[in-house]
Short mmCIF file of C-alpha atoms and ligand atoms in Angstrom, two decimals:
data_model
loop_
_atom_site.label_atom_id
_atom_site.label_comp_id
_atom_site.label_asym_id
_atom_site.label_seq_id
_atom_site.Cartn_x
_atom_site.Cartn_y
_atom_site.Cartn_z
CA UNK A 74 90.41 104.87 87.95
CA UNK A 75 92.84 101.89 87.64
CA UNK A 76 95.02 99.39 89.56
CA UNK A 77 97.74 96.93 89.05
CA UNK A 78 97.08 93.54 88.20
CA UNK A 79 97.88 92.31 91.63
CA UNK A 80 95.44 94.64 93.23
CA UNK A 81 92.70 93.63 90.87
CA UNK A 82 93.24 90.12 91.56
CA UNK A 83 93.09 90.86 95.35
CA UNK A 84 89.88 92.74 94.75
CA UNK A 85 88.40 89.75 92.95
CA UNK A 86 89.54 87.59 95.50
CA UNK A 87 91.37 85.35 93.08
CA UNK A 88 95.08 84.30 92.81
CA UNK A 89 97.01 86.45 90.43
CA UNK A 90 98.38 83.42 88.74
CA UNK A 91 94.87 82.31 88.21
CA UNK A 92 93.79 85.63 86.80
CA UNK A 93 96.74 85.63 84.52
CA UNK A 94 95.80 82.22 83.17
CA UNK A 95 92.30 83.37 82.69
CA UNK A 96 93.28 86.47 80.81
CA UNK A 97 95.43 84.33 78.49
CA UNK A 98 92.30 82.58 77.41
CA UNK A 99 90.98 85.88 76.18
CA UNK A 100 94.33 86.58 74.45
CA UNK A 101 95.49 88.88 77.14
CA UNK A 102 99.18 88.87 78.31
CA UNK A 103 99.23 90.15 81.89
CA UNK A 104 102.20 90.18 84.27
CA UNK A 105 102.46 91.03 88.05
CA UNK A 106 102.72 94.86 88.40
CA UNK A 107 100.93 95.67 85.18
CA UNK A 108 98.75 98.70 85.15
CA UNK A 109 95.01 97.77 84.54
CA UNK A 110 92.82 100.65 83.49
CA UNK A 111 89.20 100.63 84.40
CA UNK A 112 87.86 99.52 80.94
CA UNK A 113 90.31 96.46 80.96
CA UNK A 114 89.60 95.70 84.64
CA UNK A 115 85.86 95.43 83.74
CA UNK A 116 86.75 92.93 81.07
CA UNK A 117 88.78 90.88 83.41
CA UNK A 118 86.25 91.24 86.26
CA UNK A 119 83.41 90.10 83.85
CA UNK A 120 85.47 86.70 83.69
CA UNK A 121 84.57 86.35 87.31
CA UNK A 122 81.09 87.88 87.07
CA UNK A 123 82.26 90.94 88.76
CA UNK A 124 82.05 94.53 87.52
CA UNK A 125 84.98 96.79 88.29
CA UNK A 126 84.18 100.19 89.76
CA UNK A 127 86.61 102.85 90.58
CA UNK A 128 89.53 100.62 91.15
CA UNK A 129 91.94 102.48 93.27
CA UNK A 130 94.33 104.62 91.06
CA UNK A 131 97.90 104.30 92.64
CA UNK A 132 100.30 106.36 90.75
CA UNK A 133 103.41 104.51 92.01
CA UNK A 134 102.06 101.36 90.83
CA UNK A 135 101.14 102.66 87.39
CA UNK A 136 104.97 103.00 86.80
CA UNK A 137 105.54 99.38 87.86
CA UNK A 138 108.63 97.50 88.73
CA UNK A 139 111.07 99.66 86.63
CA UNK A 140 110.31 102.81 88.94
CA UNK A 141 112.20 101.98 92.02
CA UNK A 142 113.17 104.88 94.50
CA UNK A 143 116.65 106.19 94.30
CA UNK A 144 117.21 104.42 97.77
CA UNK A 145 116.05 101.09 96.47
CA UNK A 146 117.95 101.45 93.27
CA UNK A 147 121.19 102.07 95.14
CA UNK A 148 120.81 98.79 96.91
CA UNK A 149 120.86 96.85 93.69
CA UNK A 150 123.91 95.05 92.65
CA UNK A 151 126.36 96.74 90.20
CA UNK A 152 126.48 95.61 86.62
CA UNK A 153 129.09 95.69 83.98
CA UNK A 154 128.88 98.54 81.67
CA UNK A 155 127.93 98.19 78.02
CA UNK A 156 130.21 99.84 75.58
CA UNK A 157 129.75 100.46 71.93
CA UNK A 158 132.39 101.74 69.28
CA UNK A 159 131.28 104.44 66.97
CA UNK A 160 133.03 106.65 64.32
CA UNK A 161 133.55 107.47 60.75
CA UNK A 162 134.21 104.57 58.10
CA UNK A 163 137.89 103.58 58.09
CA UNK A 164 138.76 105.33 61.18
CA UNK A 165 139.66 102.02 62.89
CA UNK A 166 136.55 100.75 64.80
CA UNK A 167 137.00 97.05 63.76
CA UNK A 168 140.66 97.23 64.24
CA UNK A 169 140.16 98.57 67.81
CA UNK A 170 137.49 96.00 68.58
CA UNK A 171 139.82 93.22 67.08
CA UNK A 172 142.68 94.27 69.19
CA UNK A 173 140.83 94.48 72.33
CA UNK A 174 139.24 91.10 71.68
CA UNK A 175 142.50 89.53 70.96
CA UNK A 176 144.63 91.03 73.44
CA UNK A 177 142.18 91.05 76.48
CA UNK A 178 139.78 88.31 76.12
CA UNK A 179 141.50 85.52 78.09
CA UNK A 180 140.15 82.12 77.65
CA UNK A 181 141.58 79.85 80.21
CA UNK A 182 139.46 76.90 79.30
CA UNK A 183 139.10 76.51 75.63
CA UNK A 184 142.57 77.55 74.48
CA UNK A 185 142.03 80.96 73.37
CA UNK A 186 139.37 80.70 70.82
CA UNK A 187 136.88 83.42 71.09
CA UNK A 188 133.52 83.05 69.41
CA UNK A 189 131.80 85.99 67.47
CA UNK A 190 128.45 86.15 69.23
CA UNK A 191 127.90 89.99 68.75
CA UNK A 192 129.52 91.10 72.10
CA UNK A 193 132.38 90.13 74.42
CA UNK A 194 133.57 91.12 77.95
CA UNK A 195 137.02 91.98 78.96
CA UNK A 196 138.70 92.66 82.31
CA UNK A 197 140.09 96.25 82.80
CA UNK A 198 141.49 96.67 86.37
CA UNK A 199 138.69 95.54 88.75
CA UNK A 200 135.92 96.34 86.14
CA UNK A 201 134.73 93.94 83.43
CA UNK A 202 133.67 95.96 80.38
CA UNK A 203 131.22 94.39 77.82
CA UNK A 204 131.82 95.59 74.29
CA UNK A 205 129.15 95.25 71.57
CA UNK A 206 130.98 93.77 68.76
CA UNK A 207 129.12 95.39 65.90
CA UNK A 208 131.16 98.33 64.64
CA UNK A 209 129.76 100.73 62.15
CA UNK A 210 127.34 103.62 62.24
CA UNK A 211 124.55 101.93 60.28
CA UNK A 212 124.44 98.68 62.46
CA UNK A 213 124.24 101.05 65.54
CA UNK A 214 121.65 103.40 64.09
CA UNK A 215 119.39 100.65 63.21
CA UNK A 216 119.90 99.15 66.54
CA UNK A 217 118.74 102.19 68.12
CA UNK A 218 115.70 102.62 65.76
CA UNK A 219 114.88 99.20 66.87
CA UNK A 220 114.86 100.83 70.46
CA UNK A 221 117.90 98.82 71.75
CA UNK A 222 119.33 101.70 73.63
CA UNK A 223 121.51 99.23 75.59
CA UNK A 224 124.63 101.25 75.41
CA UNK A 225 126.02 103.05 78.62
CA UNK A 226 129.12 104.62 76.91
CA UNK A 227 130.32 105.26 73.35
CA UNK A 228 134.13 105.29 72.39
CA UNK A 229 134.01 107.48 69.55
CA UNK A 230 136.96 106.63 67.20
CA UNK A 231 138.37 109.49 65.31
CA UNK A 232 141.37 108.99 62.88
CA UNK A 233 144.01 111.55 63.75
CA UNK A 234 144.94 111.90 60.01
CA UNK A 235 141.19 112.52 58.92
CA UNK A 236 139.55 114.27 61.69
CA UNK A 237 135.85 114.97 62.15
CA UNK A 238 133.80 113.44 59.30
CA UNK A 239 130.00 113.13 58.59
CA UNK A 240 129.56 109.86 60.59
CA UNK A 241 131.62 111.28 63.34
CA UNK A 242 129.10 114.16 63.52
CA UNK A 243 126.16 111.54 63.37
CA UNK A 244 127.63 109.60 66.19
CA UNK A 245 127.85 112.59 68.34
CA UNK A 246 124.32 113.55 67.48
CA UNK A 247 123.20 109.93 68.39
CA UNK A 248 125.04 110.13 71.76
CA UNK A 249 123.64 113.50 72.62
CA UNK A 250 120.04 112.32 71.74
CA UNK A 251 120.38 109.18 73.64
CA UNK A 252 122.18 110.82 76.70
CA UNK A 253 125.14 108.49 76.23
CA UNK A 254 128.53 109.84 77.31
CA UNK A 255 131.47 109.62 75.02
CA UNK A 256 135.14 108.71 75.39
CA UNK A 257 137.13 109.92 72.27
CA UNK A 258 139.77 107.61 70.98
CA UNK A 259 142.15 109.58 68.86
CA UNK A 260 143.30 106.84 66.62
CA UNK A 261 146.17 106.19 64.13
CA UNK A 262 148.59 108.15 66.26
CA UNK A 263 151.29 106.12 64.83
CA UNK A 264 151.06 107.93 61.56
CA UNK A 265 153.50 110.49 60.36
CA UNK A 266 152.56 114.26 60.49
CA UNK A 267 149.35 114.29 62.34
CA UNK A 268 148.16 116.99 64.59
CA UNK A 269 146.02 115.93 67.49
CA UNK A 270 145.24 119.49 68.53
CA UNK A 271 143.44 119.94 65.25
CA UNK A 272 141.25 116.90 66.08
CA UNK A 273 140.56 118.32 69.64
CA UNK A 274 139.45 121.68 68.18
CA UNK A 275 137.27 120.20 65.40
CA UNK A 276 135.49 118.11 68.01
CA UNK A 277 135.11 121.00 70.41
CA UNK A 278 133.47 122.81 67.57
CA UNK A 279 130.69 120.23 67.75
CA UNK A 280 130.39 120.39 71.42
CA UNK A 281 132.83 117.71 72.45
CA UNK A 282 135.50 119.54 74.48
CA UNK A 283 138.41 117.77 75.91
CA UNK A 284 139.01 117.92 79.66
CA UNK A 285 142.25 119.66 79.44
CA UNK A 286 140.50 122.51 77.60
CA UNK A 287 137.81 122.84 80.45
CA UNK A 288 135.34 120.28 78.75
CA UNK A 289 134.19 117.18 80.23
CA UNK A 290 135.31 114.57 77.58
CA UNK A 291 138.37 112.41 77.87
CA UNK A 292 140.43 112.11 74.75
CA UNK A 293 142.78 109.06 74.58
CA UNK A 294 145.45 108.92 71.87
CA UNK A 295 145.84 105.35 70.53
CA UNK A 296 146.91 103.38 67.73
CA UNK A 297 144.44 100.46 67.29
CA UNK A 298 146.88 98.97 64.87
CA UNK A 299 149.79 98.78 67.09
CA UNK A 300 148.06 98.52 70.27
CA UNK A 301 149.54 101.66 71.78
CA UNK A 302 147.28 103.51 74.31
CA UNK A 303 144.52 100.88 74.22
CA UNK A 304 145.30 99.98 77.86
CA UNK A 305 145.00 103.52 78.81
CA UNK A 306 141.57 103.64 76.87
CA UNK A 307 140.21 100.74 78.74
CA UNK A 308 141.25 102.28 82.07
CA UNK A 309 139.56 105.48 81.16
CA UNK A 310 136.42 103.49 80.29
CA UNK A 311 136.57 101.72 83.44
CA UNK A 312 137.03 104.86 85.61
CA UNK A 313 134.27 106.81 83.74
CA UNK A 314 131.64 103.78 83.92
CA UNK A 315 132.54 103.21 87.63
CA UNK A 316 131.28 106.64 88.36
CA UNK A 317 127.92 106.01 86.56
CA UNK A 318 127.31 103.24 89.22
CA UNK A 319 125.29 101.22 86.89
CA UNK A 320 123.00 98.75 88.82
CA UNK A 321 120.32 96.27 87.70
CA UNK A 322 118.53 93.55 89.68
CA UNK A 323 119.71 89.99 89.09
CA UNK A 324 116.17 88.91 90.44
CA UNK A 325 112.66 89.42 89.36
CA UNK A 326 111.44 89.55 85.72
CA UNK A 327 113.90 88.99 82.89
CA UNK A 328 114.44 91.88 80.62
CA UNK A 329 116.74 91.37 77.80
CA UNK A 330 117.26 92.36 74.22
CA UNK A 331 118.46 90.57 71.24
CA UNK A 332 121.73 91.93 69.76
CA UNK A 333 122.32 89.39 66.96
CA UNK A 334 120.63 86.59 65.49
CA UNK A 335 121.16 83.97 62.66
CA UNK A 336 120.19 80.71 61.39
CA UNK A 337 123.05 78.29 61.71
CA UNK A 338 123.22 74.96 59.81
CA UNK A 339 122.75 72.07 62.14
CA UNK A 340 122.07 74.25 65.11
CA UNK A 341 118.82 76.14 63.87
CA UNK A 342 118.26 79.63 65.04
CA UNK A 343 120.78 81.19 67.49
CA UNK A 344 120.32 84.45 69.03
CA UNK A 345 122.58 86.50 71.28
CA UNK A 346 120.69 88.11 74.09
CA UNK A 347 122.02 90.71 76.28
CA UNK A 348 120.35 90.33 79.76
CA UNK A 349 119.35 93.76 81.22
CA UNK A 350 117.60 92.78 84.33
CA UNK A 351 116.97 89.47 86.16
CA UNK A 352 118.69 86.06 85.58
CA UNK A 353 117.93 84.21 82.34
CA UNK A 354 118.21 80.40 83.09
CA UNK A 355 118.83 77.45 80.95
CA UNK A 356 115.50 75.81 79.98
CA UNK A 357 113.62 78.93 80.62
CA UNK A 358 110.51 79.40 78.11
CA UNK A 359 110.98 82.62 76.05
CA UNK A 360 108.96 84.93 74.20
CA UNK A 361 111.37 86.95 71.96
CA UNK A 362 109.83 89.59 69.87
CA UNK A 363 107.65 87.43 67.49
CA UNK A 364 109.29 84.15 68.13
CA UNK A 365 109.30 81.80 71.00
CA UNK A 366 111.04 78.81 72.36
CA UNK A 367 113.06 77.19 75.31
CA UNK A 368 116.58 78.30 75.98
CA UNK A 369 118.05 74.97 75.29
CA UNK A 370 121.50 76.09 75.85
CA UNK A 371 123.28 79.23 76.95
CA UNK A 372 126.89 79.88 75.73
CA UNK A 373 129.15 82.88 76.42
CA UNK A 374 131.72 84.45 73.99
CA UNK A 375 134.26 81.97 75.17
CA UNK A 376 132.04 79.03 73.93
CA UNK A 377 131.38 78.05 77.59
CA UNK A 378 128.21 76.50 78.49
CA UNK A 379 126.49 78.56 81.11
CA UNK A 380 123.36 77.49 83.42
CA UNK A 381 122.41 81.00 83.83
CA UNK A 382 123.15 84.60 82.77
CA UNK A 383 122.65 87.72 84.85
CA UNK A 384 122.64 91.44 83.98
CA UNK A 385 125.11 92.76 81.31
CA UNK A 386 125.93 89.16 80.31
CA UNK A 387 125.64 88.59 76.51
CA UNK A 388 124.86 84.85 75.84
CA UNK A 389 123.98 83.06 72.83
CA UNK A 390 121.04 80.87 73.10
CA UNK A 391 119.65 77.90 71.14
CA UNK A 392 116.17 76.64 71.06
CA UNK A 393 114.05 79.45 69.45
CA UNK A 394 111.58 78.78 66.97
CA UNK A 395 112.84 81.41 64.43
CA UNK A 396 115.72 84.00 64.27
CA UNK A 397 114.34 86.98 66.08
CA UNK A 398 115.13 90.67 64.95
CA UNK A 399 117.91 92.30 66.74
CA UNK A 400 116.40 94.72 69.08
CA UNK A 401 113.66 92.37 69.95
CA UNK A 402 112.80 92.20 73.65
CA UNK A 403 113.07 89.05 75.55
CA UNK A 404 110.59 87.80 78.09
CA UNK A 405 110.44 84.64 80.13
CA UNK A 406 107.17 83.08 80.56
CA UNK A 407 105.74 80.05 82.39
CA UNK A 408 106.01 77.50 79.67
CA UNK A 409 106.37 76.92 76.03
CA UNK A 410 102.62 76.50 75.64
CA UNK A 411 102.13 80.00 77.12
CA UNK A 412 105.11 81.27 74.89
CA UNK A 413 103.42 80.03 71.83
CA UNK A 414 100.11 81.49 72.61
CA UNK A 415 101.64 85.07 73.33
CA UNK A 416 103.49 85.02 70.11
CA UNK A 417 100.49 83.89 68.18
CA UNK A 418 98.58 86.78 69.69
CA UNK A 419 101.32 89.35 68.93
CA UNK A 420 101.53 88.21 65.30
CA UNK A 421 97.57 88.27 65.09
CA UNK A 422 97.39 91.67 66.56
CA UNK A 423 100.05 93.12 64.08
CA UNK A 424 98.34 91.33 61.15
CA UNK A 425 94.95 92.76 62.20
CA UNK A 426 96.37 96.23 62.17
CA UNK A 427 98.13 95.80 58.98
CA UNK A 428 95.03 94.73 57.41
CA UNK A 429 92.92 97.65 58.57
CA UNK A 430 93.94 100.84 56.72
CA UNK A 431 90.95 102.58 58.22
CA UNK A 432 93.17 104.62 60.72
CA UNK A 433 94.66 106.46 57.79
CA UNK A 434 91.27 107.33 56.44
CA UNK A 435 89.84 108.52 59.48
CA UNK A 436 92.88 110.50 60.24
CA UNK A 437 92.52 112.36 56.87
CA UNK A 438 88.94 113.09 57.90
CA UNK A 439 90.10 114.20 61.05
CA UNK A 440 92.65 116.60 59.44
CA UNK A 441 89.85 117.90 57.24
CA UNK A 442 87.78 118.80 60.28
CA UNK A 443 90.62 120.35 62.16
CA UNK A 444 91.43 122.54 59.07
CA UNK A 445 87.84 123.61 58.92
CA UNK A 446 87.23 124.91 62.43
CA UNK A 447 90.39 127.11 62.30
CA UNK A 448 91.27 126.40 65.80
CA UNK A 449 94.48 127.80 67.19
CA UNK A 450 95.12 124.64 69.04
CA UNK A 451 98.10 122.71 67.92
CA UNK A 452 98.17 118.87 67.88
CA UNK A 453 100.72 116.49 68.97
CA UNK A 454 99.80 113.03 67.25
CA UNK A 455 101.20 109.91 68.84
CA UNK A 456 101.10 106.27 67.88
CA UNK A 457 101.63 104.30 70.91
CA UNK A 458 102.76 100.58 70.85
CA UNK A 459 102.97 98.55 73.91
CA UNK A 460 103.56 94.87 75.26
CA UNK A 461 100.36 94.66 77.22
CA UNK A 462 97.03 96.33 77.09
CA UNK A 463 97.43 97.46 80.56
CA UNK A 464 100.47 99.59 79.93
CA UNK A 465 98.91 100.88 76.74
CA UNK A 466 96.03 102.21 78.53
CA UNK A 467 98.10 103.65 81.24
CA UNK A 468 100.21 105.53 78.80
CA UNK A 469 97.29 106.59 76.77
CA UNK A 470 95.60 108.21 79.75
CA UNK A 471 98.79 109.70 81.06
CA UNK A 472 99.77 111.39 77.64
CA UNK A 473 96.29 112.53 76.93
CA UNK A 474 96.18 114.28 80.34
CA UNK A 475 99.24 116.26 79.20
CA UNK A 476 97.06 118.31 76.76
CA UNK A 477 96.72 121.94 77.36
CA UNK A 478 95.09 125.06 76.17
CA UNK A 479 97.72 125.34 73.29
CA UNK A 480 98.68 121.69 72.59
CA UNK A 481 96.21 118.85 72.21
CA UNK A 482 97.69 115.33 72.69
CA UNK A 483 96.12 112.77 70.62
CA UNK A 484 96.79 108.99 70.34
CA UNK A 485 95.82 108.34 66.85
CA UNK A 486 96.80 104.64 66.67
CA UNK A 487 98.59 101.84 68.39
CA UNK A 488 97.79 99.17 70.93
CA UNK A 489 99.37 95.85 71.75
CA UNK A 490 102.08 94.51 69.48
CA UNK A 491 105.30 95.34 67.51
CA UNK A 492 105.39 98.57 65.59
CA UNK A 493 104.53 97.69 62.16
CA UNK A 494 104.54 99.11 58.75
CA UNK A 495 101.05 100.44 58.97
CA UNK A 496 102.25 102.60 62.07
CA UNK A 497 105.21 103.87 59.99
CA UNK A 498 103.01 104.73 57.06
CA UNK A 499 100.53 106.46 59.27
CA UNK A 500 103.16 108.44 61.17
CA UNK A 501 104.56 109.48 57.65
CA UNK A 502 101.22 110.72 56.33
CA UNK A 503 99.99 112.38 59.62
CA UNK A 504 103.27 113.71 61.17
CA UNK A 505 102.67 111.55 64.18
CA UNK A 506 105.42 110.29 66.51
CA UNK A 507 105.87 106.69 67.21
CA UNK A 508 106.38 105.58 70.83
CA UNK A 509 107.03 101.95 71.77
CA UNK A 510 106.82 100.81 75.13
CA UNK A 511 108.47 97.43 75.61
CA UNK A 512 107.89 97.13 72.05
CA UNK A 513 110.23 97.63 69.05
CA UNK A 514 109.53 97.76 65.28
CA UNK A 515 109.38 94.51 63.37
CA UNK A 516 111.99 94.13 60.67
CA UNK A 517 110.10 95.57 57.89
CA UNK A 518 108.84 98.45 59.77
CA UNK A 519 112.33 99.16 60.86
CA UNK A 520 113.57 99.36 57.24
CA UNK A 521 110.50 101.35 56.17
CA UNK A 522 111.09 103.91 59.08
CA UNK A 523 114.73 104.22 57.94
CA UNK A 524 113.55 104.87 54.36
CA UNK A 525 111.19 107.38 55.46
CA UNK A 526 113.26 108.83 58.11
CA UNK A 527 110.58 108.19 60.68
CA UNK A 528 111.91 108.56 64.27
CA UNK A 529 110.84 105.81 66.49
CA UNK A 530 111.29 106.07 70.21
CA UNK A 531 111.15 103.27 72.43
CA UNK A 532 111.09 103.15 76.25
CA UNK A 533 111.03 100.64 78.97
CA UNK A 534 110.24 102.93 81.64
CA UNK A 535 106.86 104.82 81.51
CA UNK A 536 108.09 107.94 83.29
CA UNK A 537 110.78 108.49 80.53
CA UNK A 538 108.07 108.18 77.83
CA UNK A 539 105.74 110.77 79.50
CA UNK A 540 108.79 113.03 80.10
CA UNK A 541 109.77 112.94 76.51
CA UNK A 542 106.11 113.86 75.54
CA UNK A 543 106.11 116.56 78.07
CA UNK A 544 109.23 118.09 76.58
CA UNK A 545 107.84 117.76 73.05
CA UNK A 546 104.76 119.68 74.14
CA UNK A 547 106.95 122.42 75.73
CA UNK A 548 108.88 122.60 72.33
CA UNK A 549 105.46 123.13 70.62
CA UNK A 550 104.22 125.98 73.06
CA UNK A 551 103.97 129.48 71.71
CA UNK A 552 107.10 131.24 72.88
CA UNK A 553 105.37 134.35 73.72
CA UNK A 554 102.67 133.00 76.03
P1 LIG B 135 136.47 100.90 60.53
O1 LIG B 135 135.79 101.13 59.17
O2 LIG B 135 136.10 102.09 61.37
O3 LIG B 135 135.98 99.52 61.18
O4 LIG B 135 138.09 100.87 60.12
P2 LIG B 135 139.04 99.63 60.17
O5 LIG B 135 139.22 99.08 61.54
O6 LIG B 135 138.59 98.75 59.06
O7 LIG B 135 140.25 100.39 59.73
C1 LIG B 135 140.44 101.02 58.54
C2 LIG B 135 141.82 100.93 58.00
O8 LIG B 135 142.61 101.71 58.90
C3 LIG B 135 142.47 99.65 57.97
O9 LIG B 135 143.28 99.59 56.78
C4 LIG B 135 143.25 99.56 59.28
O10 LIG B 135 144.35 98.81 59.21
C5 LIG B 135 143.71 101.12 59.39
N1 LIG B 135 143.87 101.22 60.75
C6 LIG B 135 143.15 101.15 61.80
N2 LIG B 135 143.77 101.71 62.93
C7 LIG B 135 144.87 102.08 62.52
C8 LIG B 135 146.10 102.75 63.44
O11 LIG B 135 145.94 102.93 64.58
N3 LIG B 135 147.14 103.13 62.68
C9 LIG B 135 147.29 102.82 61.24
N4 LIG B 135 148.21 103.25 60.75
N5 LIG B 135 146.23 102.35 60.57
C10 LIG B 135 145.24 101.97 61.14
#
């Protein structure tokens, strides 16, 4: 009971491009490959005086472009790994990032001056490694909360004279949750009277066991201050990330994420975008979170002007209307007029939801009802946010279908648009989980979620979202049934 936008256009005997344009007129952003549920299909069909009936449901297509077969995936070009540095305060993250940047970023053209754009790339053997240039646990945690799970590998810096500290533990927890592999850099090895074995056993206690003790984590002793061991560290990173065989298409839809943004005097809003898939080109019209514009220039971390940027390339762009929030997703659209329209819709959708507190009230009613009937069934309440109506419907149908005799899945709120304050408040009062699909929290919602410790999960692959919900349900099942 659904189909992709392409299939629907075919059924309606119109060009997809035509249908997309027509949908925009009713404030609907649809892309090729989007899943269209029956209800939405009917709305679109009505634009052409058709009625949609049982449009073929094609499971593969629901998942869309992201879900390539393993064989297809293995044909995509390799991309550079994205590396983040984490660890406790004062353990040497900044010193390490600075050392790598100064020692390894070679700038043949502009005389060695590197620009801080939020990320940089360095050569290590035949690999090129892209480092996120934002140390510190807080920056990272909030990046993650915005859904910007862009990191392929984390270098966990642990000072040999201090050992495992609270933020070391938090970093490990983050990596475990996100499934990101770790390499431990045992730092400050130049100091007197330190005992690296103590560091190893402290980390082994929290599940990070060194290879030489039969575990699977590489430990590299370094001095970020003096530079000792940093080459070994880079080599270890290169080797481990080569084994991950990271791939991304440089063709097709551009997917990217904002890693840093600011307003610069005389230049206006500047944003550093990390392209994750596809190729961003100079002149592209962009929708970035709740702002839009045209990529007037692309600049790399060496200050070099680029005409395009493929996967794993961080570029600073000029030409946006406002500074987008870090973590915002990047879409390339047909033209600026369309971009403006989409952003206006996003903002309007968000405002509309923020202004209607009725979801909360009805939820309380619902709880009262649930308490009254004394049913045994547990409920898993979800708030789902998505970039387009099509994927929202697809997700909703898929998660509702996961309900079983013990756990009932409910989508209590959501829709198209960024995760907003209202969603966070609702999650807080109802114990619901917030799931974003190609959607991340806006700035204020992010802050609110941090304050209230509401976990927001975001996905760009429907399958992964469904999988997580499945796991949550399994976690709720009665152990003795
Ligand atoms: P961050 O908070 O993790 O970013 O830590 P910093 O990079 O700011 O380092 C904290 C302090 O430790 C600074 O005074 C650094 O100079 C010092 N530091 C960092 N790495 C080393 C090292 O390898 N050896 C020594 N002796 N000091 C270091």
